[in-house]
């Protein structure tokens, strides 16, 4: 299949391109589009055949449910059977934006879209291209991240092309996304609101609105015997091709350990990459033997780290890096989302020094 790649102006999306993309979705096809978090792979959420095609294009297990993207609050009535007070409060505070809510679903949402579950994940993105595309598509777009299963989510249209070119009808290229990590997921279908995936809307922000909120304990405890409540969190995800180790501890010791590890791996014939920060870059340049040293952003600006993390993991792949060392990040605020994705990329390989 030939994939059409179209550049779209984020401030003023070209209506002809949006209409063309919307028609593809209404006809049962697939279109990748930018959101404020990562690129999504969209299909008609109310059409079971479209959802089946999404799983096929991504190579994703079909028991891993999709998020339904809407472009107005009123659309909730069509897909959510019960809308608790908490949902209204969260929507007032964070929609449109990088927050996904899980609610009991109506019969309008096919089981193919929800991976067989009785609940549906709903998100109202703030990206202008996303909103206009969803409207042109009929208002309900099922969209997982637009990567092939197991690769980092795409933050640029080029990465969507690499993973899905030839398998989908169209890619809308709106440039680099703003946040870079997937939305926060909150489950409102149970008795207590529960975070299933940390994201840009932090636990603290949710607490301010809801009073209290739980976190799925499987997110941080890799030895926990329970199954993660978001099926997607079960799979090894966001994995670079190289073996990634996170080094945690006092900054000077971390740098020493990473330099020593990198020299050793180099001697053993590895191609070594270091994921550093603006603050530490020079130290590695001077003392490590690494082939590729990259800053993921500044420690004084966590947003910059979130925005670049997946791009840098992909760049290490392009450079055929086989051993990667990374510094670790704070485990509060947006740092929780950064550490969650980094830990998954590392298969929870952490060295404390
Ligand atoms: O930022 C985002 O959320 C991006 C953009 C494209 O909107 N989308 C995204 O989708 O990250 P995906 O499919 O890569 O991740 C969705 C996660 C998966 O872990 C899935 O298991 C979980 O949401 N999920 C979806 N529906 C669910 C449900 N009904 N109950 C529990 N977890 C659900
Ligand atoms: Mg994903």
mmCIF file of N, CA and C and ligand atoms in Angstrom, residues 58 60 144-145 147 153 182 197 237-238, ligand 2:
data_model
loop_
_atom_site.group_PDB
_atom_site.id
_atom_site.type_symbol
_atom_site.label_atom_id
_atom_site.label_comp_id
_atom_site.label_asym_id
_atom_site.label_seq_id
_atom_site.Cartn_x
_atom_site.Cartn_y
_atom_site.Cartn_z
ATOM 1 N N UNK A 58 0.046 -2.372 13.582
ATOM 2 C CA UNK A 58 1.027 -2.186 14.658
ATOM 3 C C UNK A 58 1.733 -3.470 15.057
ATOM 4 N N UNK A 60 0.188 -5.483 17.098
ATOM 5 C CA UNK A 60 -0.128 -5.398 18.522
ATOM 6 C C UNK A 60 -1.115 -6.481 18.911
ATOM 7 N N UNK A 144 -3.994 4.123 19.133
ATOM 8 C CA UNK A 144 -2.828 3.827 19.973
ATOM 9 C C UNK A 144 -1.681 4.703 19.473
ATOM 10 N N UNK A 145 -0.557 4.695 20.160
ATOM 11 C CA UNK A 145 0.618 5.390 19.660
ATOM 12 C C UNK A 145 1.011 4.764 18.312
ATOM 13 N N UNK A 147 3.510 3.679 16.702
ATOM 14 C CA UNK A 147 4.748 2.928 16.542
ATOM 15 C C UNK A 147 4.399 1.463 16.291
ATOM 16 N N UNK A 153 7.298 5.284 21.315
ATOM 17 C CA UNK A 153 6.235 6.023 20.624
ATOM 18 C C UNK A 153 6.847 7.142 19.789
ATOM 19 N N UNK A 182 3.327 9.562 26.500
ATOM 20 C CA UNK A 182 1.899 9.318 26.370
ATOM 21 C C UNK A 182 1.106 9.881 27.551
ATOM 22 N N UNK A 197 -1.314 4.788 34.345
ATOM 23 C CA UNK A 197 -0.081 5.137 33.625
ATOM 24 C C UNK A 197 0.240 6.591 33.945
ATOM 25 N N UNK A 237 8.014 -2.647 26.575
ATOM 26 C CA UNK A 237 7.611 -1.530 25.748
ATOM 27 C C UNK A 237 8.792 -0.647 25.475
ATOM 28 N N UNK A 238 8.641 0.349 24.646
ATOM 29 C CA UNK A 238 9.596 1.445 24.539
ATOM 30 C C UNK A 238 11.021 0.900 24.550
HETATM 31 MG MG1 LIG B 2 1.780 2.737 22.875
#
